Amino acid sequence: ISVLICRNYKGDVDMAEIDHFLPLLMTQEEEGLTCPIMSHGNVHFLWIKHTNLYLVATTNKNSNASLVYAFLYKVVEVFTEYFTELEEESIQDNFVVVYELLDELMDFGFPQTTDSKILQEYITQEGTKLEVAKTKVPTTVTNAVSWRSEGIKYKKNEVFIDVIESINLLVNANGSVMSSDIVGTVKLKTMLSGMPELRLGLNDRALFALTGRDKGKTVTMEDVKFHQCVRLSRFESDRTISFIPPDGESELMSYRINTHVKPLIWIESVIEKFSHSRVEIMVKAKGQFKKQSVANNVEVRVPVPSDADSPKFKTSTGHAKYVPEKNLAVWTIKSFPVTLACPVWKNDEMEGKPPITVNFEIPYFTVSGIQVRYMKIIEKSGYQALPWVRYITQSGDYQLRSNF
């Protein structure tokens, strides 16, 4: 393993210090104590792994670790936007572009332009002749709204809002919910001309408490994280989400709701032993959401022993297949609102007790009840714009432990 590419921004850490990183990492891996921050003398290594690459930041000061990690993950995101796949080969094939990006992403140890859409305006992967017009720095790099270019025009002005909630759930073998929470994101696809000002209103409990309104369903959001375009001071003072949006697709915000979640898809499993080498398991899936809702692309993943010999399946709907490399039986159902059954397989007894996992997606529905109350679009030219809202609930880490 060797250093592919290196950039020393401040010159206060010797370039040779990186040679100590790999021996430290291997020692920790052998001891089973891998740590995201390692030290050698007064130099600290903060690192992440992506595919077959290690991205390592070095510092000899008490740096803000969360800032460093946020930057490293941003580097991965930008490089992936440029090269599709971020791996050793894509770095070797694009040394010049990588160095240009590193120089724009950070200056003297401080993150600078990290928006890939803006970077792509003046760092391209195509060879171009030097022209005076092209040497001018885009205004997006120097103005206060670095995430949006000026002069954007659309024939039809629209903004699409996706509210996507993922459910993390763990149910024990007795059917009790051990842990549950909701992780939500609000994503935008903005097709608006000029430099519009947007204001987003949600049924936020804290906002309703501030304004003295307490009508209807409200939600309490925790760990709220915003895109850099949102005016944080405004949100902190009166909970208004006010911003000039990036053009195209972006993630406006994410949040977590720590609440007891009723399992939306309930799984029952019954085991029946016929002999030492023959076992039959019945798996039933039942939807526990509103009748008008439908779960799409449902996938029930049932653990299978590693020595299973030719498992056989029968399904009342959908289809089941054996995935031997993952020791799983995967039952796929396009959509369902009713109880379904799948007698799974005949084989040897299970070793260990891996949980059943479920993947699904329920459109037009949020389990928390979060709602977009309004989206105001203000632009100096006064054009009319259409906001569209879509709600989706999907599985996150959704596990149900079984008795078999």
GROMACS .gro file of C-alpha atoms in nm:
model
  404
    1ILE     CA    1   0.000   0.000   0.000
    2SER     CA    2   0.144   0.340  -0.099
    3VAL     CA    3   0.050   0.709  -0.088
    4LEU     CA    4  -0.140   0.789  -0.409
    5ILE     CA    5  -0.170   1.163  -0.369
    6CYS     CA    6  -0.084   1.413  -0.099
    7ARG     CA    7  -0.148   1.783  -0.032
    8ASN     CA    8   0.021   1.976   0.249
    9TYR     CA    9  -0.187   2.289   0.311
   10LYS     CA   10  -0.001   2.455   0.600
   11GLY     CA   11   0.344   2.296   0.597
   12ASP     CA   12   0.341   2.242   0.975
   13VAL     CA   13   0.333   1.858   0.949
   14ASP     CA   14   0.622   1.672   0.788
   15MET     CA   15   0.511   1.489   0.470
   16ALA     CA   16   0.698   1.178   0.592
   17GLU     CA   17   0.461   1.145   0.892
   18ILE     CA   18   0.209   0.960   0.674
   19ASP     CA   19   0.451   0.664   0.667
   20HIS     CA   20   0.352   0.593   1.030
   21PHE     CA   21  -0.022   0.571   0.953
   22LEU     CA   22  -0.039   0.221   0.805
   23PRO     CA   23   0.175   0.046   1.072
   24LEU     CA   24  -0.043   0.209   1.341
   25LEU     CA   25  -0.361   0.095   1.165
   26MET     CA   26  -0.236  -0.263   1.117
   27THR     CA   27  -0.134  -0.285   1.484
   28GLN     CA   28  -0.481  -0.170   1.592
   29GLU     CA   29  -0.655  -0.411   1.353
   30GLU     CA   30  -0.452  -0.703   1.490
   31GLU     CA   31  -0.561  -0.605   1.843
   32GLY     CA   32  -0.921  -0.555   1.730
   33LEU     CA   33  -0.921  -0.196   1.856
   34THR     CA   34  -0.952   0.012   1.538
   35CYS     CA   35  -0.992   0.381   1.624
   36PRO     CA   36  -1.092   0.666   1.385
   37ILE     CA   37  -0.821   0.889   1.535
   38MET     CA   38  -0.462   0.769   1.583
   39SER     CA   39  -0.153   0.953   1.705
   40HIS     CA   40   0.221   0.929   1.649
   41GLY     CA   41   0.415   1.172   1.864
   42ASN     CA   42   0.233   1.505   1.839
   43VAL     CA   43   0.077   1.424   1.499
   44HIS     CA   44  -0.282   1.301   1.483
   45PHE     CA   45  -0.427   1.097   1.195
   46LEU     CA   46  -0.802   1.129   1.125
   47TRP     CA   47  -0.910   0.882   0.860
   48ILE     CA   48  -1.197   0.718   0.672
   49LYS     CA   49  -1.205   0.426   0.429
   50HIS     CA   50  -1.387   0.432   0.096
   51THR     CA   51  -1.373   0.124  -0.132
   52ASN     CA   52  -1.000   0.041  -0.151
   53LEU     CA   53  -0.881   0.388  -0.046
   54TYR     CA   54  -0.788   0.546   0.287
   55LEU     CA   55  -0.846   0.922   0.311
   56VAL     CA   56  -0.624   1.057   0.589
   57ALA     CA   57  -0.603   1.407   0.739
   58THR     CA   58  -0.304   1.494   0.958
   59THR     CA   59  -0.283   1.768   1.220
   60ASN     CA   60  -0.053   1.859   1.510
   61LYS     CA   61  -0.315   2.076   1.681
   62ASN     CA   62  -0.636   2.011   1.874
   63SER     CA   63  -0.844   2.043   1.556
   64ASN     CA   64  -1.222   2.020   1.533
   65ALA     CA   65  -1.259   1.648   1.458
   66SER     CA   66  -1.621   1.672   1.338
   67LEU     CA   67  -1.518   1.941   1.088
   68VAL     CA   68  -1.232   1.724   0.961
   69TYR     CA   69  -1.460   1.422   0.912
   70ALA     CA   70  -1.729   1.630   0.746
   71PHE     CA   71  -1.460   1.754   0.504
   72LEU     CA   72  -1.328   1.402   0.431
   73TYR     CA   73  -1.678   1.275   0.349
   74LYS     CA   74  -1.733   1.586   0.133
   75VAL     CA   75  -1.413   1.503  -0.058
   76VAL     CA   76  -1.554   1.154  -0.127
   77GLU     CA   77  -1.883   1.308  -0.245
   78VAL     CA   78  -1.712   1.558  -0.480
   79PHE     CA   79  -1.469   1.303  -0.626
   80THR     CA   80  -1.757   1.059  -0.682
   81GLU     CA   81  -1.950   1.333  -0.868
   82TYR     CA   82  -1.648   1.385  -1.092
   83PHE     CA   83  -1.526   1.029  -1.147
   84THR     CA   84  -1.846   0.823  -1.089
   85GLU     CA   85  -1.644   0.566  -0.894
   86LEU     CA   86  -1.385   0.674  -0.638
   87GLU     CA   87  -1.111   0.413  -0.628
   88GLU     CA   88  -0.736   0.380  -0.687
   89GLU     CA   89  -0.767   0.369  -1.067
   90SER     CA   90  -0.986   0.681  -1.092
   91ILE     CA   91  -0.732   0.878  -0.883
   92GLN     CA   92  -0.440   0.760  -1.098
   93ASP     CA   93  -0.625   0.849  -1.419
   94ASN     CA   94  -0.711   1.200  -1.298
   95PHE     CA   95  -0.410   1.330  -1.102
   96VAL     CA   96  -0.431   1.682  -1.250
   97VAL     CA   97  -0.804   1.722  -1.178
   98VAL     CA   98  -0.761   1.578  -0.827
   99TYR     CA   99  -0.489   1.832  -0.743
  100GLU     CA  100  -0.701   2.115  -0.883
  101LEU     CA  101  -0.996   2.001  -0.673
  102LEU     CA  102  -0.785   1.971  -0.358
  103ASP     CA  103  -0.664   2.329  -0.409
  104GLU     CA  104  -1.022   2.458  -0.439
  105LEU     CA  105  -1.176   2.241  -0.165
  106MET     CA  106  -0.939   2.372   0.101
  107ASP     CA  107  -0.709   2.672   0.149
  108PHE     CA  108  -0.445   2.687   0.424
  109GLY     CA  109  -0.633   2.422   0.623
  110PHE     CA  110  -0.976   2.583   0.593
  111PRO     CA  111  -1.257   2.431   0.379
  112GLN     CA  112  -1.356   2.657   0.087
  113THR     CA  113  -1.573   2.567  -0.214
  114THR     CA  114  -1.716   2.219  -0.152
  115ASP     CA  115  -2.019   2.224  -0.382
  116SER     CA  116  -1.951   1.996  -0.679
  117LYS     CA  117  -2.197   2.182  -0.906
  118ILE     CA  118  -2.003   2.507  -0.857
  119LEU     CA  119  -1.665   2.334  -0.890
  120GLN     CA  120  -1.774   2.182  -1.222
  121GLU     CA  121  -1.822   2.531  -1.364
  122TYR     CA  122  -1.448   2.595  -1.372
  123ILE     CA  123  -1.272   2.263  -1.306
  124THR     CA  124  -1.351   2.032  -1.597
  125GLN     CA  125  -1.213   1.699  -1.715
  126GLU     CA  126  -1.185   1.822  -2.074
  127GLY     CA  127  -0.870   1.978  -2.218
  128THR     CA  128  -0.936   2.338  -2.326
  129LYS     CA  129  -0.729   2.610  -2.489
  130LEU     CA  130  -0.640   2.902  -2.267
  131GLU     CA  131  -0.871   3.192  -2.341
  132VAL     CA  132  -0.895   3.519  -2.155
  133ALA     CA  133  -1.269   3.477  -2.103
  134LYS     CA  134  -1.217   3.138  -1.941
  135THR     CA  135  -0.958   3.260  -1.691
  136LYS     CA  136  -1.217   3.468  -1.508
  137VAL     CA  137  -1.315   3.320  -1.171
  138PRO     CA  138  -1.689   3.242  -1.154
  139THR     CA  139  -1.878   3.483  -0.930
  140THR     CA  140  -2.013   3.188  -0.733
  141VAL     CA  141  -1.669   3.143  -0.577
  142THR     CA  142  -1.647   3.499  -0.448
  143ASN     CA  143  -2.005   3.602  -0.373
  144ALA     CA  144  -2.213   3.536  -0.062
  145VAL     CA  145  -2.425   3.271  -0.239
  146SER     CA  146  -2.147   3.034  -0.339
  147TRP     CA  147  -2.386   2.741  -0.399
  148ARG     CA  148  -2.589   2.908  -0.676
  149SER     CA  149  -2.489   3.072  -1.005
  150GLU     CA  150  -2.644   3.394  -1.132
  151GLY     CA  151  -2.843   3.418  -1.453
  152ILE     CA  152  -3.023   3.083  -1.426
  153LYS     CA  153  -3.335   3.073  -1.646
  154TYR     CA  154  -3.621   2.824  -1.682
  155LYS     CA  155  -3.927   2.839  -1.906
  156LYS     CA  156  -4.136   2.674  -1.636
  157ASN     CA  157  -4.050   2.753  -1.274
  158GLU     CA  158  -4.104   2.460  -1.039
  159VAL     CA  159  -3.967   2.316  -0.717
  160PHE     CA  160  -4.013   1.950  -0.615
  161ILE     CA  161  -3.999   1.862  -0.245
  162ASP     CA  162  -3.943   1.503  -0.130
  163VAL     CA  163  -3.996   1.422   0.238
  164ILE     CA  164  -3.838   1.080   0.291
  165GLU     CA  165  -3.850   0.899   0.627
  166SER     CA  166  -3.656   0.581   0.706
  167ILE     CA  167  -3.767   0.362   0.996
  168ASN     CA  168  -3.506   0.193   1.214
  169LEU     CA  169  -3.667  -0.083   1.418
  170LEU     CA  170  -3.563  -0.382   1.627
  171VAL     CA  171  -3.827  -0.632   1.746
  172ASN     CA  172  -3.732  -0.919   1.978
  173ALA     CA  173  -3.844  -1.282   1.942
  174ASN     CA  174  -4.137  -1.220   2.179
  175GLY     CA  175  -4.277  -0.946   1.955
  176SER     CA  176  -4.176  -0.648   2.171
  177VAL     CA  177  -4.022  -0.340   2.011
  178MET     CA  178  -3.673  -0.304   2.162
  179SER     CA  179  -3.572   0.016   1.983
  180SER     CA  180  -3.713   0.242   1.714
  181ASP     CA  181  -3.657   0.583   1.561
  182ILE     CA  182  -3.723   0.777   1.242
  183VAL     CA  183  -3.455   0.941   1.030
  184GLY     CA  184  -3.594   1.192   0.783
  185THR     CA  185  -3.460   1.401   0.496
  186VAL     CA  186  -3.612   1.682   0.293
  187LYS     CA  187  -3.476   1.680  -0.063
  188LEU     CA  188  -3.528   1.944  -0.328
  189LYS     CA  189  -3.520   1.952  -0.704
  190THR     CA  190  -3.517   2.322  -0.785
  191MET     CA  191  -3.594   2.452  -1.134
  192LEU     CA  192  -3.628   2.823  -1.063
  193SER     CA  193  -3.500   3.126  -1.252
  194GLY     CA  194  -3.292   3.404  -1.098
  195MET     CA  195  -3.206   3.419  -0.726
  196PRO     CA  196  -3.532   3.323  -0.552
  197GLU     CA  197  -3.589   3.337  -0.178
  198LEU     CA  198  -3.774   3.031  -0.045
  199ARG     CA  199  -3.950   2.983   0.288
  200LEU     CA  200  -4.051   2.637   0.397
  201GLY     CA  201  -4.310   2.576   0.668
  202LEU     CA  202  -4.342   2.243   0.850
  203ASN     CA  203  -4.578   2.133   1.129
  204ASP     CA  204  -4.290   2.182   1.373
  205ARG     CA  205  -4.401   2.163   1.738
  206ALA     CA  206  -4.142   2.418   1.850
  207LEU     CA  207  -4.267   2.668   1.587
  208PHE     CA  208  -4.629   2.621   1.694
  209ALA     CA  209  -4.529   2.672   2.058
  210LEU     CA  210  -4.348   2.998   1.965
  211THR     CA  211  -4.646   3.136   1.773
  212GLY     CA  212  -4.904   3.018   2.027
  213ARG     CA  213  -5.075   2.787   1.778
  214ASP     CA  214  -5.144   2.431   1.875
  215LYS     CA  215  -5.379   2.297   1.611
  216GLY     CA  216  -5.358   1.955   1.456
  217LYS     CA  217  -5.067   1.714   1.439
  218THR     CA  218  -4.718   1.845   1.517
  219VAL     CA  219  -4.377   1.677   1.532
  220THR     CA  220  -4.069   1.729   1.747
  221MET     CA  221  -3.753   1.712   1.537
  222GLU     CA  222  -3.411   1.637   1.689
  223ASP     CA  223  -3.056   1.646   1.548
  224VAL     CA  224  -3.168   1.883   1.271
  225LYS     CA  225  -2.896   1.941   1.009
  226PHE     CA  226  -2.930   2.195   0.727
  227HIS     CA  227  -2.770   2.261   0.389
  228GLN     CA  228  -2.540   2.564   0.406
  229CYS     CA  229  -2.798   2.771   0.214
  230VAL     CA  230  -3.037   2.786   0.514
  231ARG     CA  231  -3.014   3.096   0.734
  232LEU     CA  232  -2.943   2.938   1.070
  233SER     CA  233  -2.985   3.259   1.272
  234ARG     CA  234  -3.338   3.296   1.135
  235PHE     CA  235  -3.422   2.936   1.219
  236GLU     CA  236  -3.285   2.970   1.573
  237SER     CA  237  -3.481   3.289   1.639
  238ASP     CA  238  -3.824   3.203   1.495
  239ARG     CA  239  -3.791   2.849   1.345
  240THR     CA  240  -3.838   2.982   0.989
  241ILE     CA  241  -3.655   2.778   0.722
  242SER     CA  242  -3.547   3.055   0.485
  243PHE     CA  243  -3.295   3.006   0.202
  244ILE     CA  244  -3.177   3.072  -0.153
  245PRO     CA  245  -3.171   2.717  -0.296
  246PRO     CA  246  -2.897   2.548  -0.500
  247ASP     CA  247  -2.999   2.479  -0.859
  248GLY     CA  248  -3.105   2.121  -0.934
  249GLU     CA  249  -3.105   1.844  -0.674
  250SER     CA  250  -2.992   1.894  -0.315
  251GLU     CA  251  -3.062   1.777   0.039
  252LEU     CA  252  -3.212   2.072   0.226
  253MET     CA  253  -3.221   1.917   0.573
  254SER     CA  254  -3.218   1.599   0.776
  255TYR     CA  255  -3.369   1.522   1.116
  256ARG     CA  256  -3.433   1.245   1.364
  257ILE     CA  257  -3.749   1.170   1.561
  258ASN     CA  258  -3.699   0.954   1.868
  259THR     CA  259  -4.037   0.791   1.914
  260HIS     CA  260  -4.202   0.453   1.959
  261VAL     CA  261  -4.283   0.322   1.610
  262LYS     CA  262  -4.544   0.054   1.553
  263PRO     CA  263  -4.401  -0.200   1.302
  264LEU     CA  264  -4.553  -0.114   0.963
  265ILE     CA  265  -4.484  -0.464   0.831
  266TRP     CA  266  -4.520  -0.742   1.084
  267ILE     CA  267  -4.346  -1.075   1.031
  268GLU     CA  268  -4.454  -1.401   1.194
  269SER     CA  269  -4.240  -1.714   1.165
  270VAL     CA  270  -4.321  -2.069   1.278
  271ILE     CA  271  -4.075  -2.359   1.267
  272GLU     CA  272  -4.173  -2.724   1.234
  273LYS     CA  273  -3.919  -3.006   1.261
  274PHE     CA  274  -3.996  -3.332   1.079
  275SER     CA  275  -3.664  -3.507   1.132
  276HIS     CA  276  -3.302  -3.431   1.212
  277SER     CA  277  -3.237  -3.306   0.860
  278ARG     CA  278  -3.575  -3.168   0.757
  279VAL     CA  279  -3.718  -2.842   0.883
  280GLU     CA  280  -4.006  -2.636   0.748
  281ILE     CA  281  -4.053  -2.271   0.831
  282MET     CA  282  -4.367  -2.070   0.765
  283VAL     CA  283  -4.315  -1.695   0.729
  284LYS     CA  284  -4.614  -1.458   0.725
  285ALA     CA  285  -4.600  -1.088   0.639
  286LYS     CA  286  -4.877  -0.852   0.744
  287GLY     CA  287  -4.919  -0.482   0.668
  288GLN     CA  288  -5.003  -0.269   0.973
  289PHE     CA  289  -5.052   0.067   0.803
  290LYS     CA  290  -5.358   0.256   0.680
  291LYS     CA  291  -5.582   0.066   0.438
  292GLN     CA  292  -5.547   0.332   0.168
  293SER     CA  293  -5.166   0.292   0.171
  294VAL     CA  294  -4.972   0.027  -0.020
  295ALA     CA  295  -4.620  -0.101   0.049
  296ASN     CA  296  -4.413  -0.132  -0.269
  297ASN     CA  297  -4.101  -0.336  -0.349
  298VAL     CA  298  -4.125  -0.539  -0.030
  299GLU     CA  299  -3.833  -0.770   0.034
  300VAL     CA  300  -3.833  -1.011   0.330
  301ARG     CA  301  -3.485  -1.154   0.394
  302VAL     CA  302  -3.495  -1.476   0.596
  303PRO     CA  303  -3.166  -1.626   0.722
  304VAL     CA  304  -3.080  -1.974   0.593
  305PRO     CA  305  -2.816  -2.212   0.740
  306SER     CA  306  -2.484  -2.206   0.554
  307ASP     CA  307  -2.511  -2.583   0.486
  308ALA     CA  308  -2.866  -2.572   0.347
  309ASP     CA  309  -2.911  -2.823   0.066
  310SER     CA  310  -3.144  -2.719  -0.217
  311PRO     CA  311  -3.408  -2.524  -0.017
  312LYS     CA  312  -3.758  -2.532  -0.167
  313PHE     CA  313  -4.009  -2.248  -0.160
  314LYS     CA  314  -4.383  -2.196  -0.200
  315THR     CA  315  -4.535  -1.849  -0.192
  316SER     CA  316  -4.894  -1.728  -0.186
  317THR     CA  317  -4.781  -1.419  -0.379
  318GLY     CA  318  -4.459  -1.275  -0.511
  319HIS     CA  319  -4.159  -1.502  -0.550
  320ALA     CA  320  -3.881  -1.638  -0.329
  321LYS     CA  321  -3.525  -1.720  -0.422
  322TYR     CA  322  -3.222  -1.866  -0.246
  323VAL     CA  323  -2.912  -1.645  -0.221
  324PRO     CA  324  -2.643  -1.893  -0.104
  325GLU     CA  325  -2.355  -1.641  -0.094
  326LYS     CA  326  -2.545  -1.443   0.172
  327ASN     CA  327  -2.715  -1.743   0.338
  328LEU     CA  328  -3.056  -1.588   0.276
  329ALA     CA  329  -3.397  -1.669   0.136
  330VAL     CA  330  -3.527  -1.348  -0.024
  331TRP     CA  331  -3.904  -1.317  -0.064
  332THR     CA  332  -3.999  -1.035  -0.303
  333ILE     CA  333  -4.349  -0.885  -0.323
  334LYS     CA  334  -4.419  -0.597  -0.564
  335SER     CA  335  -4.692  -0.446  -0.347
  336PHE     CA  336  -4.930  -0.559  -0.078
  337PRO     CA  337  -5.182  -0.433   0.177
  338VAL     CA  338  -5.284  -0.778   0.314
  339THR     CA  339  -5.152  -1.081   0.500
  340LEU     CA  340  -4.934  -1.313   0.291
  341ALA     CA  341  -4.767  -1.643   0.361
  342CYS     CA  342  -4.450  -1.815   0.244
  343PRO     CA  343  -4.355  -2.169   0.360
  344VAL     CA  344  -3.984  -2.125   0.317
  345TRP     CA  345  -3.754  -2.424   0.307
  346LYS     CA  346  -3.656  -2.774   0.415
  347ASN     CA  347  -3.305  -2.819   0.548
  348ASP     CA  348  -3.081  -2.867   0.852
  349GLU     CA  349  -3.126  -2.676   1.176
  350MET     CA  350  -3.023  -2.313   1.203
  351GLU     CA  351  -2.692  -2.221   1.360
  352GLY     CA  352  -2.713  -1.898   1.559
  353LYS     CA  353  -3.020  -1.675   1.536
  354PRO     CA  354  -2.979  -1.402   1.273
  355PRO     CA  355  -3.282  -1.169   1.248
  356ILE     CA  356  -3.529  -1.143   0.962
  357THR     CA  357  -3.484  -0.810   0.782
  358VAL     CA  358  -3.742  -0.629   0.570
  359ASN     CA  359  -3.706  -0.369   0.293
  360PHE     CA  360  -4.008  -0.170   0.176
  361GLU     CA  361  -4.134   0.165   0.052
  362ILE     CA  362  -4.472   0.326   0.123
  363PRO     CA  363  -4.551   0.632  -0.094
  364TYR     CA  364  -4.779   0.925   0.003
  365PHE     CA  365  -4.724   0.858   0.373
  366THR     CA  366  -4.495   0.962   0.661
  367VAL     CA  367  -4.498   0.760   0.978
  368SER     CA  368  -4.420   1.067   1.194
  369GLY     CA  369  -4.700   1.275   1.044
  370ILE     CA  370  -4.465   1.553   0.932
  371GLN     CA  371  -4.623   1.784   0.674
  372VAL     CA  372  -4.513   2.065   0.446
  373ARG     CA  373  -4.757   2.341   0.542
  374TYR     CA  374  -4.633   2.589   0.282
  375MET     CA  375  -4.351   2.674   0.041
  376LYS     CA  376  -4.330   3.044  -0.041
  377ILE     CA  377  -4.123   3.141  -0.346
  378ILE     CA  378  -4.024   3.509  -0.374
  379GLU     CA  379  -3.823   3.641  -0.670
  380LYS     CA  380  -3.775   4.006  -0.771
  381SER     CA  381  -3.918   3.948  -1.121
  382GLY     CA  382  -4.241   3.830  -0.957
  383TYR     CA  383  -4.290   3.510  -1.156
  384GLN     CA  384  -4.534   3.242  -1.044
  385ALA     CA  385  -4.381   2.908  -0.944
  386LEU     CA  386  -4.534   2.571  -0.863
  387PRO     CA  387  -4.420   2.373  -0.556
  388TRP     CA  388  -4.481   1.996  -0.563
  389VAL     CA  389  -4.461   1.777  -0.251
  390ARG     CA  390  -4.412   1.401  -0.227
  391TYR     CA  391  -4.399   1.189   0.091
  392ILE     CA  392  -4.224   0.852   0.119
  393THR     CA  393  -4.171   0.615   0.412
  394GLN     CA  394  -3.911   0.342   0.368
  395SER     CA  395  -3.728   0.083   0.574
  396GLY     CA  396  -3.398   0.172   0.735
  397ASP     CA  397  -3.238  -0.083   0.966
  398TYR     CA  398  -3.558  -0.291   1.006
  399GLN     CA  399  -3.500  -0.617   1.196
  400LEU     CA  400  -3.729  -0.873   1.356
  401ARG     CA  401  -3.571  -1.147   1.565
  402SER     CA  402  -3.724  -1.493   1.528
  403ASN     CA  403  -3.755  -1.800   1.747
  404PHE     CA  404  -3.584  -2.032   1.498
   0.00000   0.00000   0.00000
